[in-house]
C-alpha cells in the first residue's frame, strides 16, 4: 500500500480517524484532571567537604579534587536505606515509600541536589530536610568526609510539579490516532471484495476487455 492509497483510505474513514483520537484524549483528560492527584517537589542542596590539611593552594586543589570524587558516593548515600529509614523514624513515619527521592550531582561541582516528590507538599519539604540533616553524620562514619553542609533548606512548594496532564492528553491523542489508522488498514486488508478494475486484473492476471453496465430498472 502506497502513501497515496493510505491517504485515500483514511479519507473514506475520516469519521473514525477523527473520533477515536478525540475519545482517547477526552478519556485521558478526564482521568488526569479528575482522578490524578497533584504532586509537589521540594529540593535542598548540600556542599560536600572532605577532610583536608593545610590551607595551601595545592592542598585546596587536592581537597577539591577529592571532594568531587566522593560527591557521587554521597549522592548514592542520600537515597540509601540507612539514611531514608533514619529520616522516616525521625519524622514518625514507617517508611518513605510514598515519597520519591531523587539526587543529582555534577562531576565539576561539590554541590549535591536532593529532590523529594510527594502528593503532600509540606511532607515533601520535611522529608527532604530530614534526609539532608541525617546524611552528614552517616557520611562522616562511613566515608572520609568532614561534613555535608546544607546550603539551602527545602521550602514547602506552593505550586504543583506534576503530573504533566497536557503531555498525557497529547500522548493519548497520538495513541488514538495510531489505533484508528491501524483499524482502517486492518479492515481494508480483511476486505476481500474486488473494488476496481486494477484489482481484478492483478488478481486474474488478464486484462479486462469489456464491462457490463448495471441497470437499475427493467424494460417493459
JSON list of C-alpha atoms in Angstrom, two decimals:
[
{"chain": "A", "resi": 1, "resn": "UNK", "atom": "CA", "xyz": [0.00, 0.00, 0.00]},
{"chain": "A", "resi": 2, "resn": "UNK", "atom": "CA", "xyz": [1.41, 3.35, -1.09]},
{"chain": "A", "resi": 3, "resn": "UNK", "atom": "CA", "xyz": [1.15, 6.57, 0.87]},
{"chain": "A", "resi": 4, "resn": "UNK", "atom": "CA", "xyz": [-1.43, 7.97, -1.54]},
{"chain": "A", "resi": 5, "resn": "UNK", "atom": "CA", "xyz": [-3.54, 4.82, -1.20]},
{"chain": "A", "resi": 6, "resn": "UNK", "atom": "CA", "xyz": [-3.34, 5.12, 2.59]},
{"chain": "A", "resi": 7, "resn": "UNK", "atom": "CA", "xyz": [-4.43, 8.76, 2.46]},
{"chain": "A", "resi": 8, "resn": "UNK", "atom": "CA", "xyz": [-7.39, 7.91, 0.23]},
{"chain": "A", "resi": 9, "resn": "UNK", "atom": "CA", "xyz": [-8.31, 5.06, 2.55]},
{"chain": "A", "resi": 10, "resn": "UNK", "atom": "CA", "xyz": [-8.20, 7.35, 5.57]},
{"chain": "A", "resi": 11, "resn": "UNK", "atom": "CA", "xyz": [-10.38, 9.89, 3.80]},
{"chain": "A", "resi": 12, "resn": "UNK", "atom": "CA", "xyz": [-13.06, 7.23, 3.39]},
{"chain": "A", "resi": 13, "resn": "UNK", "atom": "CA", "xyz": [-12.98, 6.54, 7.15]},
{"chain": "A", "resi": 14, "resn": "UNK", "atom": "CA", "xyz": [-12.41, 10.14, 8.17]},
{"chain": "A", "resi": 15, "resn": "UNK", "atom": "CA", "xyz": [-15.03, 9.96, 10.92]},
{"chain": "A", "resi": 16, "resn": "UNK", "atom": "CA", "xyz": [-13.22, 7.13, 12.68]},
{"chain": "A", "resi": 17, "resn": "UNK", "atom": "CA", "xyz": [-9.82, 8.81, 12.21]},
{"chain": "A", "resi": 18, "resn": "UNK", "atom": "CA", "xyz": [-11.11, 11.97, 13.89]},
{"chain": "A", "resi": 19, "resn": "UNK", "atom": "CA", "xyz": [-13.38, 10.45, 16.53]},
{"chain": "A", "resi": 20, "resn": "UNK", "atom": "CA", "xyz": [-11.04, 7.84, 18.02]},
{"chain": "A", "resi": 21, "resn": "UNK", "atom": "CA", "xyz": [-8.15, 10.20, 18.90]},
{"chain": "A", "resi": 22, "resn": "UNK", "atom": "CA", "xyz": [-10.65, 12.64, 20.43]},
{"chain": "A", "resi": 23, "resn": "UNK", "atom": "CA", "xyz": [-12.18, 9.87, 22.53]},
{"chain": "A", "resi": 24, "resn": "UNK", "atom": "CA", "xyz": [-8.75, 8.78, 23.76]},
{"chain": "A", "resi": 25, "resn": "UNK", "atom": "CA", "xyz": [-7.74, 12.38, 24.55]},
{"chain": "A", "resi": 26, "resn": "UNK", "atom": "CA", "xyz": [-11.01, 13.17, 26.36]},
{"chain": "A", "resi": 27, "resn": "UNK", "atom": "CA", "xyz": [-10.81, 9.96, 28.39]},
{"chain": "A", "resi": 28, "resn": "UNK", "atom": "CA", "xyz": [-7.22, 10.68, 29.45]},
{"chain": "A", "resi": 29, "resn": "UNK", "atom": "CA", "xyz": [-8.10, 14.30, 30.18]},
{"chain": "A", "resi": 30, "resn": "UNK", "atom": "CA", "xyz": [-10.99, 13.27, 32.41]},
{"chain": "A", "resi": 31, "resn": "UNK", "atom": "CA", "xyz": [-8.82, 10.72, 34.22]},
{"chain": "A", "resi": 32, "resn": "UNK", "atom": "CA", "xyz": [-5.83, 13.03, 34.70]},
{"chain": "A", "resi": 33, "resn": "UNK", "atom": "CA", "xyz": [-7.79, 16.09, 35.81]},
{"chain": "A", "resi": 34, "resn": "UNK", "atom": "CA", "xyz": [-10.36, 14.28, 37.98]},
{"chain": "A", "resi": 35, "resn": "UNK", "atom": "CA", "xyz": [-8.51, 11.30, 39.43]},
{"chain": "A", "resi": 36, "resn": "UNK", "atom": "CA", "xyz": [-4.78, 12.05, 39.37]},
{"chain": "A", "resi": 37, "resn": "UNK", "atom": "CA", "xyz": [-3.55, 13.99, 42.39]},
{"chain": "A", "resi": 38, "resn": "UNK", "atom": "CA", "xyz": [-1.13, 16.91, 42.16]},
{"chain": "A", "resi": 39, "resn": "UNK", "atom": "CA", "xyz": [2.44, 16.17, 43.14]},
{"chain": "A", "resi": 40, "resn": "UNK", "atom": "CA", "xyz": [4.85, 18.62, 44.77]},
{"chain": "A", "resi": 41, "resn": "UNK", "atom": "CA", "xyz": [8.64, 18.66, 44.69]},
{"chain": "A", "resi": 42, "resn": "UNK", "atom": "CA", "xyz": [10.80, 20.11, 47.47]},
{"chain": "A", "resi": 43, "resn": "UNK", "atom": "CA", "xyz": [14.53, 20.48, 46.93]},
{"chain": "A", "resi": 44, "resn": "UNK", "atom": "CA", "xyz": [17.58, 21.14, 49.07]},
{"chain": "A", "resi": 45, "resn": "UNK", "atom": "CA", "xyz": [21.24, 21.47, 48.15]},
{"chain": "A", "resi": 46, "resn": "UNK", "atom": "CA", "xyz": [24.30, 20.35, 50.06]},
{"chain": "A", "resi": 47, "resn": "UNK", "atom": "CA", "xyz": [28.04, 21.02, 49.90]},
{"chain": "A", "resi": 48, "resn": "UNK", "atom": "CA", "xyz": [30.43, 18.08, 50.33]},
{"chain": "A", "resi": 49, "resn": "UNK", "atom": "CA", "xyz": [33.69, 18.78, 52.16]},
{"chain": "A", "resi": 50, "resn": "UNK", "atom": "CA", "xyz": [36.32, 16.10, 52.76]},
{"chain": "A", "resi": 51, "resn": "UNK", "atom": "CA", "xyz": [38.95, 16.19, 55.47]},
{"chain": "A", "resi": 52, "resn": "UNK", "atom": "CA", "xyz": [41.96, 18.28, 54.48]},
{"chain": "A", "resi": 53, "resn": "UNK", "atom": "CA", "xyz": [45.23, 19.53, 55.90]},
{"chain": "A", "resi": 54, "resn": "UNK", "atom": "CA", "xyz": [46.82, 22.95, 55.49]},
{"chain": "A", "resi": 55, "resn": "UNK", "atom": "CA", "xyz": [45.28, 25.77, 53.53]},
{"chain": "A", "resi": 56, "resn": "UNK", "atom": "CA", "xyz": [47.96, 25.99, 50.82]},
{"chain": "A", "resi": 57, "resn": "UNK", "atom": "CA", "xyz": [46.82, 26.34, 47.23]},
{"chain": "A", "resi": 58, "resn": "UNK", "atom": "CA", "xyz": [47.99, 22.85, 46.35]},
{"chain": "A", "resi": 59, "resn": "UNK", "atom": "CA", "xyz": [46.17, 21.38, 49.32]},
{"chain": "A", "resi": 60, "resn": "UNK", "atom": "CA", "xyz": [42.98, 23.24, 48.40]},
{"chain": "A", "resi": 61, "resn": "UNK", "atom": "CA", "xyz": [43.18, 21.93, 44.85]},
{"chain": "A", "resi": 62, "resn": "UNK", "atom": "CA", "xyz": [43.72, 18.41, 46.15]},
{"chain": "A", "resi": 63, "resn": "UNK", "atom": "CA", "xyz": [40.82, 18.83, 48.58]},
{"chain": "A", "resi": 64, "resn": "UNK", "atom": "CA", "xyz": [38.57, 19.99, 45.78]},
{"chain": "A", "resi": 65, "resn": "UNK", "atom": "CA", "xyz": [39.50, 17.04, 43.60]},
{"chain": "A", "resi": 66, "resn": "UNK", "atom": "CA", "xyz": [38.96, 14.57, 46.44]},
{"chain": "A", "resi": 67, "resn": "UNK", "atom": "CA", "xyz": [35.60, 16.11, 47.29]},
{"chain": "A", "resi": 68, "resn": "UNK", "atom": "CA", "xyz": [34.43, 15.83, 43.71]},
{"chain": "A", "resi": 69, "resn": "UNK", "atom": "CA", "xyz": [35.38, 12.15, 43.69]},
{"chain": "A", "resi": 70, "resn": "UNK", "atom": "CA", "xyz": [33.28, 11.35, 46.76]},
{"chain": "A", "resi": 71, "resn": "UNK", "atom": "CA", "xyz": [30.32, 13.53, 45.77]},
{"chain": "A", "resi": 72, "resn": "UNK", "atom": "CA", "xyz": [28.79, 10.68, 43.76]},
{"chain": "A", "resi": 73, "resn": "UNK", "atom": "CA", "xyz": [29.17, 8.40, 46.79]},
{"chain": "A", "resi": 74, "resn": "UNK", "atom": "CA", "xyz": [27.30, 10.94, 48.91]},
{"chain": "A", "resi": 75, "resn": "UNK", "atom": "CA", "xyz": [24.61, 11.11, 46.24]},
{"chain": "A", "resi": 76, "resn": "UNK", "atom": "CA", "xyz": [24.15, 7.35, 46.48]},
{"chain": "A", "resi": 77, "resn": "UNK", "atom": "CA", "xyz": [24.17, 7.55, 50.27]},
{"chain": "A", "resi": 78, "resn": "UNK", "atom": "CA", "xyz": [21.33, 10.08, 50.25]},
{"chain": "A", "resi": 79, "resn": "UNK", "atom": "CA", "xyz": [18.95, 7.53, 48.73]},
{"chain": "A", "resi": 80, "resn": "UNK", "atom": "CA", "xyz": [20.26, 4.55, 50.72]},
{"chain": "A", "resi": 81, "resn": "UNK", "atom": "CA", "xyz": [18.02, 2.57, 53.06]},
{"chain": "A", "resi": 82, "resn": "UNK", "atom": "CA", "xyz": [20.00, 3.63, 56.13]},
{"chain": "A", "resi": 83, "resn": "UNK", "atom": "CA", "xyz": [19.54, 7.35, 55.53]},
{"chain": "A", "resi": 84, "resn": "UNK", "atom": "CA", "xyz": [15.91, 7.12, 54.41]},
{"chain": "A", "resi": 85, "resn": "UNK", "atom": "CA", "xyz": [15.00, 4.81, 57.32]},
{"chain": "A", "resi": 86, "resn": "UNK", "atom": "CA", "xyz": [16.54, 7.20, 59.85]},
{"chain": "A", "resi": 87, "resn": "UNK", "atom": "CA", "xyz": [14.73, 10.12, 58.25]},
{"chain": "A", "resi": 88, "resn": "UNK", "atom": "CA", "xyz": [11.43, 8.22, 58.38]},
{"chain": "A", "resi": 89, "resn": "UNK", "atom": "CA", "xyz": [11.96, 7.33, 62.04]},
{"chain": "A", "resi": 90, "resn": "UNK", "atom": "CA", "xyz": [12.78, 10.94, 62.86]},
{"chain": "A", "resi": 91, "resn": "UNK", "atom": "CA", "xyz": [9.51, 12.07, 61.27]},
{"chain": "A", "resi": 92, "resn": "UNK", "atom": "CA", "xyz": [7.47, 9.29, 62.85]},
{"chain": "A", "resi": 93, "resn": "UNK", "atom": "CA", "xyz": [6.85, 7.50, 59.55]},
{"chain": "A", "resi": 94, "resn": "UNK", "atom": "CA", "xyz": [7.03, 3.77, 58.95]},
{"chain": "A", "resi": 95, "resn": "UNK", "atom": "CA", "xyz": [8.77, 4.28, 55.60]},
{"chain": "A", "resi": 96, "resn": "UNK", "atom": "CA", "xyz": [9.25, 6.77, 52.78]},
{"chain": "A", "resi": 97, "resn": "UNK", "atom": "CA", "xyz": [7.56, 4.63, 50.13]},
{"chain": "A", "resi": 98, "resn": "UNK", "atom": "CA", "xyz": [5.07, 7.43, 49.41]},
{"chain": "A", "resi": 99, "resn": "UNK", "atom": "CA", "xyz": [7.92, 9.84, 48.67]},
{"chain": "A", "resi": 100, "resn": "UNK", "atom": "CA", "xyz": [10.06, 9.80, 45.54]},
{"chain": "A", "resi": 101, "resn": "UNK", "atom": "CA", "xyz": [13.67, 10.69, 46.33]},
{"chain": "A", "resi": 102, "resn": "UNK", "atom": "CA", "xyz": [16.00, 11.76, 43.53]},
{"chain": "A", "resi": 103, "resn": "UNK", "atom": "CA", "xyz": [19.57, 13.02, 43.79]},
{"chain": "A", "resi": 104, "resn": "UNK", "atom": "CA", "xyz": [21.66, 14.85, 41.20]},
{"chain": "A", "resi": 105, "resn": "UNK", "atom": "CA", "xyz": [25.34, 15.77, 41.28]},
{"chain": "A", "resi": 106, "resn": "UNK", "atom": "CA", "xyz": [27.87, 17.08, 38.78]},
{"chain": "A", "resi": 107, "resn": "UNK", "atom": "CA", "xyz": [31.44, 15.91, 38.34]},
{"chain": "A", "resi": 108, "resn": "UNK", "atom": "CA", "xyz": [32.69, 19.51, 38.28]},
{"chain": "A", "resi": 109, "resn": "UNK", "atom": "CA", "xyz": [30.98, 20.57, 41.50]},
{"chain": "A", "resi": 110, "resn": "UNK", "atom": "CA", "xyz": [30.82, 19.51, 45.12]},
{"chain": "A", "resi": 111, "resn": "UNK", "atom": "CA", "xyz": [27.17, 20.51, 45.35]},
{"chain": "A", "resi": 112, "resn": "UNK", "atom": "CA", "xyz": [24.56, 17.75, 45.60]},
{"chain": "A", "resi": 113, "resn": "UNK", "atom": "CA", "xyz": [20.89, 18.48, 45.00]},
{"chain": "A", "resi": 114, "resn": "UNK", "atom": "CA", "xyz": [18.20, 16.40, 46.69]},
{"chain": "A", "resi": 115, "resn": "UNK", "atom": "CA", "xyz": [14.60, 16.44, 45.46]},
{"chain": "A", "resi": 116, "resn": "UNK", "atom": "CA", "xyz": [11.64, 14.81, 47.20]},
{"chain": "A", "resi": 117, "resn": "UNK", "atom": "CA", "xyz": [8.31, 14.48, 45.39]},
{"chain": "A", "resi": 118, "resn": "UNK", "atom": "CA", "xyz": [5.00, 13.64, 47.03]},
{"chain": "A", "resi": 119, "resn": "UNK", "atom": "CA", "xyz": [1.31, 14.49, 46.95]},
{"chain": "A", "resi": 120, "resn": "UNK", "atom": "CA", "xyz": [1.89, 16.17, 50.34]},
{"chain": "A", "resi": 121, "resn": "UNK", "atom": "CA", "xyz": [3.71, 19.47, 49.80]},
{"chain": "A", "resi": 122, "resn": "UNK", "atom": "CA", "xyz": [4.63, 20.03, 53.45]},
{"chain": "A", "resi": 123, "resn": "UNK", "atom": "CA", "xyz": [5.64, 16.40, 53.88]},
{"chain": "A", "resi": 124, "resn": "UNK", "atom": "CA", "xyz": [7.98, 16.58, 50.87]},
{"chain": "A", "resi": 125, "resn": "UNK", "atom": "CA", "xyz": [9.82, 19.54, 52.42]},
{"chain": "A", "resi": 126, "resn": "UNK", "atom": "CA", "xyz": [10.09, 17.88, 55.83]},
{"chain": "A", "resi": 127, "resn": "UNK", "atom": "CA", "xyz": [11.41, 14.63, 54.33]},
{"chain": "A", "resi": 128, "resn": "UNK", "atom": "CA", "xyz": [13.99, 16.49, 52.21]},
{"chain": "A", "resi": 129, "resn": "UNK", "atom": "CA", "xyz": [15.29, 18.43, 55.22]},
{"chain": "A", "resi": 130, "resn": "UNK", "atom": "CA", "xyz": [15.36, 15.32, 57.41]},
{"chain": "A", "resi": 131, "resn": "UNK", "atom": "CA", "xyz": [17.38, 13.35, 54.87]},
{"chain": "A", "resi": 132, "resn": "UNK", "atom": "CA", "xyz": [19.81, 16.26, 54.48]},
{"chain": "A", "resi": 133, "resn": "UNK", "atom": "CA", "xyz": [20.23, 16.52, 58.25]},
{"chain": "A", "resi": 134, "resn": "UNK", "atom": "CA", "xyz": [20.88, 12.80, 58.69]},
{"chain": "A", "resi": 135, "resn": "UNK", "atom": "CA", "xyz": [23.27, 12.25, 55.81]},
{"chain": "A", "resi": 136, "resn": "UNK", "atom": "CA", "xyz": [26.13, 14.32, 57.28]},
{"chain": "A", "resi": 137, "resn": "UNK", "atom": "CA", "xyz": [26.57, 12.18, 60.40]},
{"chain": "A", "resi": 138, "resn": "UNK", "atom": "CA", "xyz": [26.31, 8.93, 58.46]},
{"chain": "A", "resi": 139, "resn": "UNK", "atom": "CA", "xyz": [28.74, 10.14, 55.78]},
{"chain": "A", "resi": 140, "resn": "UNK", "atom": "CA", "xyz": [31.30, 11.02, 58.46]},
{"chain": "A", "resi": 141, "resn": "UNK", "atom": "CA", "xyz": [31.06, 7.48, 59.82]},
{"chain": "A", "resi": 142, "resn": "UNK", "atom": "CA", "xyz": [31.39, 5.55, 56.55]},
{"chain": "A", "resi": 143, "resn": "UNK", "atom": "CA", "xyz": [33.46, 7.93, 54.35]},
{"chain": "A", "resi": 144, "resn": "UNK", "atom": "CA", "xyz": [36.47, 10.22, 54.63]},
{"chain": "A", "resi": 145, "resn": "UNK", "atom": "CA", "xyz": [34.19, 13.25, 54.82]},
{"chain": "A", "resi": 146, "resn": "UNK", "atom": "CA", "xyz": [34.47, 16.24, 57.11]},
{"chain": "A", "resi": 147, "resn": "UNK", "atom": "CA", "xyz": [30.87, 17.31, 56.65]},
{"chain": "A", "resi": 148, "resn": "UNK", "atom": "CA", "xyz": [27.94, 17.60, 54.29]},
{"chain": "A", "resi": 149, "resn": "UNK", "atom": "CA", "xyz": [26.71, 21.14, 54.79]},
{"chain": "A", "resi": 150, "resn": "UNK", "atom": "CA", "xyz": [23.20, 22.19, 53.82]},
{"chain": "A", "resi": 151, "resn": "UNK", "atom": "CA", "xyz": [23.23, 25.22, 51.54]},
{"chain": "A", "resi": 152, "resn": "UNK", "atom": "CA", "xyz": [19.50, 25.77, 51.11]},
{"chain": "A", "resi": 153, "resn": "UNK", "atom": "CA", "xyz": [16.80, 24.32, 53.32]},
{"chain": "A", "resi": 154, "resn": "UNK", "atom": "CA", "xyz": [13.87, 22.80, 51.47]},
{"chain": "A", "resi": 155, "resn": "UNK", "atom": "CA", "xyz": [10.83, 25.03, 51.44]},
{"chain": "A", "resi": 156, "resn": "UNK", "atom": "CA", "xyz": [7.22, 23.88, 51.19]},
{"chain": "A", "resi": 157, "resn": "UNK", "atom": "CA", "xyz": [6.34, 24.13, 47.47]},
{"chain": "A", "resi": 158, "resn": "UNK", "atom": "CA", "xyz": [3.34, 26.28, 46.64]},
{"chain": "A", "resi": 159, "resn": "UNK", "atom": "CA", "xyz": [2.89, 25.12, 43.04]},
{"chain": "A", "resi": 160, "resn": "UNK", "atom": "CA", "xyz": [2.47, 21.52, 41.90]},
{"chain": "A", "resi": 161, "resn": "UNK", "atom": "CA", "xyz": [5.29, 19.97, 39.91]},
{"chain": "A", "resi": 162, "resn": "UNK", "atom": "CA", "xyz": [3.12, 17.35, 38.25]},
{"chain": "A", "resi": 163, "resn": "UNK", "atom": "CA", "xyz": [1.55, 15.43, 36.76]},
{"chain": "A", "resi": 164, "resn": "UNK", "atom": "CA", "xyz": [2.07, 16.79, 33.26]},
{"chain": "A", "resi": 165, "resn": "UNK", "atom": "CA", "xyz": [-1.55, 16.45, 32.22]},
{"chain": "A", "resi": 166, "resn": "UNK", "atom": "CA", "xyz": [-1.12, 18.20, 28.87]},
{"chain": "A", "resi": 167, "resn": "UNK", "atom": "CA", "xyz": [1.56, 15.70, 27.89]},
{"chain": "A", "resi": 168, "resn": "UNK", "atom": "CA", "xyz": [-0.63, 12.78, 28.93]},
{"chain": "A", "resi": 169, "resn": "UNK", "atom": "CA", "xyz": [-3.52, 14.10, 26.82]},
{"chain": "A", "resi": 170, "resn": "UNK", "atom": "CA", "xyz": [-1.23, 14.64, 23.82]},
{"chain": "A", "resi": 171, "resn": "UNK", "atom": "CA", "xyz": [0.15, 11.11, 24.09]},
{"chain": "A", "resi": 172, "resn": "UNK", "atom": "CA", "xyz": [-3.38, 9.70, 24.39]},
{"chain": "A", "resi": 173, "resn": "UNK", "atom": "CA", "xyz": [-4.42, 11.64, 21.26]},
{"chain": "A", "resi": 174, "resn": "UNK", "atom": "CA", "xyz": [-1.49, 10.22, 19.29]},
{"chain": "A", "resi": 175, "resn": "UNK", "atom": "CA", "xyz": [-2.25, 6.73, 20.59]},
{"chain": "A", "resi": 176, "resn": "UNK", "atom": "CA", "xyz": [-5.86, 7.10, 19.45]},
{"chain": "A", "resi": 177, "resn": "UNK", "atom": "CA", "xyz": [-4.70, 8.26, 16.02]},
{"chain": "A", "resi": 178, "resn": "UNK", "atom": "CA", "xyz": [-2.37, 5.26, 15.73]},
{"chain": "A", "resi": 179, "resn": "UNK", "atom": "CA", "xyz": [-5.17, 2.86, 16.72]},
{"chain": "A", "resi": 180, "resn": "UNK", "atom": "CA", "xyz": [-7.55, 4.47, 14.23]},
{"chain": "A", "resi": 181, "resn": "UNK", "atom": "CA", "xyz": [-5.06, 4.13, 11.36]},
{"chain": "A", "resi": 182, "resn": "UNK", "atom": "CA", "xyz": [-4.30, 0.54, 12.35]},
{"chain": "A", "resi": 183, "resn": "UNK", "atom": "CA", "xyz": [-8.02, -0.33, 12.39]},
{"chain": "A", "resi": 184, "resn": "UNK", "atom": "CA", "xyz": [-8.60, 1.25, 9.00]},
{"chain": "A", "resi": 185, "resn": "UNK", "atom": "CA", "xyz": [-5.66, -0.60, 7.45]},
{"chain": "A", "resi": 186, "resn": "UNK", "atom": "CA", "xyz": [-6.67, -3.88, 9.08]},
{"chain": "A", "resi": 187, "resn": "UNK", "atom": "CA", "xyz": [-10.26, -3.54, 7.89]},
{"chain": "A", "resi": 188, "resn": "UNK", "atom": "CA", "xyz": [-9.01, -2.87, 4.36]},
{"chain": "A", "resi": 189, "resn": "UNK", "atom": "CA", "xyz": [-6.77, -5.94, 4.46]},
{"chain": "A", "resi": 190, "resn": "UNK", "atom": "CA", "xyz": [-9.64, -8.16, 5.63]},
{"chain": "A", "resi": 191, "resn": "UNK", "atom": "CA", "xyz": [-11.99, -6.83, 2.95]},
{"chain": "A", "resi": 192, "resn": "UNK", "atom": "CA", "xyz": [-11.77, -9.35, 0.07]},
{"chain": "A", "resi": 193, "resn": "UNK", "atom": "CA", "xyz": [-14.20, -7.53, -2.25]},
{"chain": "A", "resi": 194, "resn": "UNK", "atom": "CA", "xyz": [-12.84, -6.50, -5.64]},
{"chain": "A", "resi": 195, "resn": "UNK", "atom": "CA", "xyz": [-13.28, -2.75, -5.75]},
{"chain": "A", "resi": 196, "resn": "UNK", "atom": "CA", "xyz": [-11.63, -1.71, -9.00]},
{"chain": "A", "resi": 197, "resn": "UNK", "atom": "CA", "xyz": [-10.64, -2.87, -12.47]},
{"chain": "A", "resi": 198, "resn": "UNK", "atom": "CA", "xyz": [-6.99, -2.73, -11.46]},
{"chain": "A", "resi": 199, "resn": "UNK", "atom": "CA", "xyz": [-7.54, -5.13, -8.56]},
{"chain": "A", "resi": 200, "resn": "UNK", "atom": "CA", "xyz": [-9.38, -7.55, -10.86]},
{"chain": "A", "resi": 201, "resn": "UNK", "atom": "CA", "xyz": [-6.57, -7.51, -13.44]},
{"chain": "A", "resi": 202, "resn": "UNK", "atom": "CA", "xyz": [-3.99, -8.03, -10.72]},
{"chain": "A", "resi": 203, "resn": "UNK", "atom": "CA", "xyz": [-5.95, -10.93, -9.23]},
{"chain": "A", "resi": 204, "resn": "UNK", "atom": "CA", "xyz": [-6.69, -12.78, -12.51]},
{"chain": "A", "resi": 205, "resn": "UNK", "atom": "CA", "xyz": [-3.56, -11.84, -14.39]},
{"chain": "A", "resi": 206, "resn": "UNK", "atom": "CA", "xyz": [-5.51, -10.98, -17.56]},
{"chain": "A", "resi": 207, "resn": "UNK", "atom": "CA", "xyz": [-6.69, -7.63, -18.90]},
{"chain": "A", "resi": 208, "resn": "UNK", "atom": "CA", "xyz": [-10.32, -6.58, -18.72]},
{"chain": "A", "resi": 209, "resn": "UNK", "atom": "CA", "xyz": [-11.70, -6.28, -22.30]},
{"chain": "A", "resi": 210, "resn": "UNK", "atom": "CA", "xyz": [-15.30, -5.47, -21.53]},
{"chain": "A", "resi": 211, "resn": "UNK", "atom": "CA", "xyz": [-17.69, -4.23, -18.91]},
{"chain": "A", "resi": 212, "resn": "UNK", "atom": "CA", "xyz": [-21.39, -4.99, -18.40]},
{"chain": "A", "resi": 213, "resn": "UNK", "atom": "CA", "xyz": [-23.33, -1.98, -17.13]},
{"chain": "A", "resi": 214, "resn": "UNK", "atom": "CA", "xyz": [-25.69, -2.43, -14.22]},
{"chain": "A", "resi": 215, "resn": "UNK", "atom": "CA", "xyz": [-29.27, -1.39, -14.98]},
{"chain": "A", "resi": 216, "resn": "UNK", "atom": "CA", "xyz": [-31.38, -0.07, -12.14]},
{"chain": "A", "resi": 217, "resn": "UNK", "atom": "CA", "xyz": [-34.68, -0.99, -13.79]},
{"chain": "A", "resi": 218, "resn": "UNK", "atom": "CA", "xyz": [-36.31, -3.40, -16.30]},
{"chain": "A", "resi": 219, "resn": "UNK", "atom": "CA", "xyz": [-37.65, -2.56, -19.72]},
{"chain": "A", "resi": 220, "resn": "UNK", "atom": "CA", "xyz": [-41.32, -3.16, -20.42]}
]
